[in-house]
Amino acid sequence: MSSTNRTVVVTGIGATTPLGGDSASTWEGLLAGRSGVKPLEGERFAELPVQIAATAAVDPGDVLPRPLARKLDRSAQFALIAAREAWADAGYTAPAGEDDKIVPERLGSVIASGIGGVTTLLDQYDVLKDKGVRRVSPHTVPMLMPNSPSANVGLEVNARAGVHTPVSACASGAEAIGYAVEMIRTGRADVVVAGGTEAAIHPLPIAAFANMMAMSKNNDEPTKASRPYDTGRDGFVLGEGAGVVILESEEHAKARGARVYCEVLGQGLSADSHHIAQPEPTGRGIAAAMQNLLDATDLKPSEVVHLNAHATSTPQGDVAEIKALRKVLGDDLDHVAISATKSMTGHLLGGAGGIETVATVLALHHRLAPPTINVDELDPDVDADIVRDEPRALPQGTIAAINNSFGFGGHNVVLAFRSV
Amino acid sequence: MAATQDQIVEGLAEIVNEIAGIPVEDVQLDKSFTDDLDVDSLSMVEVVVAAEERFDVKIPDEDVKNLKTVGDAADYILKNQDGGIKKV
């Protein structure tokens, strides 16, 4: 049963994002160049230097039954909604075992979050202070633990091969997908539900990120605030939601006649070892991750036509990434259509790798690169082909795409996909 | 003013409905919280805390394990409400 170097494919996708409550509406929003950033209403945000965020288009409380929702942190609610969509999209009709196309022992769940159940922790601390010990919810710990989304998705689909949660700040979602690919490749599982989720729109994380000078303070023009590669960019905009894919060994997908979106070639990983939060300005670590990807897979720079960049709209990070790409891909970067979808979704932290993988998979599937919005004046240091304002058609034939995610702590994760 | 058994069952039904989503009419004296009403051990703590507030009763942790059915809980509350002194 166990084998190595098996081909891994994507058979299902699901998302709930600032642009829509599912992957179809999210994709439609991306192609339309729609911003999901809105003003943050309410007294508790009034004193903050940042009063904008890309809140979820559909509140998870309107989707999940209340008895279930009240036992899940918002991050786990998003993950469950996206996972349910992806599971059904892959053609599974019931949890593993009940659906005889997959046995529980061959199914895994790897869903990551950068911060975990931070709103549960903070809300329950308020309960402790205001209402006393007895009123603190007995569900608090299972709700706030960072592995909660992965564990709850695992329970939903009956995953028994393993349930994991890699944590690497804003690279978490991508690292989860990379981990899931390895689970299949090394023979631990045939199918893995993988992705990222985040729900950290709360005054404390916003105050903290703002004090790091990492966030855009363009409160007057929310939809213009996230502007990767533009000369006027002044930081990221916090987003929330989840993106999940169903990864499957090619033989398992073929045996059950599943629709295949694309192949996952694998991942390249590295660490900057430079600073706990600052990007390494030359892009050394990012270039190493990219080179590791090329060394570990049969991906050829000549076949890469699209890249979903990490590009969070910070002055330093956006340029460092482009420098790294140029260093490794050389002239081959010239035929890569680069999309910074955070210009529309905001930055979902640990959820980013999830929804941007969904976007990358759909870009290959539909052969359309989504636009980057708000690039009014391209930074002259961005020496690359940025898809601006309108979607761009991608070539026919066999094509490949890359999805980049980097995180505080110096984590670099590069994922590669190829059309089928 | 002490609650009657009917009032207690009605109150428990509303609490169980809020926490577990079970229709109020299904919450009957003979129903088991865990087996019939989808109330696991963590949610049972929520039911107990809500019942304590509603009926002015203290239910120590060591007594919670004896409250298997809605009837058990209703009897316990009936005997111990209003600070645990049975008014004659």
mmCIF file of C-alpha atoms in Angstrom, chain A residues 66-68 70-71 131 134-139 142, chain B residues 18-21 42-43 46 48-49 52-53 59 61:
data_model
loop_
_atom_site.group_PDB
_atom_site.id
_atom_site.type_symbol
_atom_site.label_atom_id
_atom_site.label_comp_id
_atom_site.label_asym_id
_atom_site.label_seq_id
_atom_site.Cartn_x
_atom_site.Cartn_y
_atom_site.Cartn_z
ATOM 1 C CA ARG A 66 -26.309 27.653 15.812
ATOM 2 C CA PRO A 67 -25.683 24.665 18.126
ATOM 3 C CA LEU A 68 -22.650 23.757 15.992
ATOM 4 C CA ARG A 70 -21.396 28.192 19.120
ATOM 5 C CA LYS A 71 -18.887 25.394 19.799
ATOM 6 C CA LYS A 131 -19.255 37.717 34.527
ATOM 7 C CA ARG A 134 -18.480 30.033 36.323
ATOM 8 C CA ARG A 135 -19.533 31.624 33.027
ATOM 9 C CA VAL A 136 -16.336 30.853 31.115
ATOM 10 C CA SER A 137 -17.388 28.445 28.378
ATOM 11 C CA PRO A 138 -16.321 24.811 28.810
ATOM 12 C CA HIS A 139 -15.744 24.834 25.050
ATOM 13 C CA PRO A 142 -11.209 23.085 22.143
ATOM 14 C CA GLU B 18 -30.386 26.972 22.765
ATOM 15 C CA ILE B 19 -27.327 24.795 23.399
ATOM 16 C CA ALA B 20 -28.011 21.637 21.398
ATOM 17 C CA GLY B 21 -30.696 22.750 18.946
ATOM 18 C CA LEU B 42 -18.909 19.901 27.867
ATOM 19 C CA SER B 43 -22.319 21.112 26.784
ATOM 20 C CA GLU B 46 -23.327 24.896 29.909
ATOM 21 C CA VAL B 48 -25.970 23.344 34.347
ATOM 22 C CA VAL B 49 -24.672 26.932 34.477
ATOM 23 C CA GLU B 52 -28.261 27.618 37.984
ATOM 24 C CA GLU B 53 -28.904 31.175 36.850
ATOM 25 C CA ILE B 59 -25.369 22.443 41.285
ATOM 26 C CA ASP B 61 -19.703 19.538 39.912
#
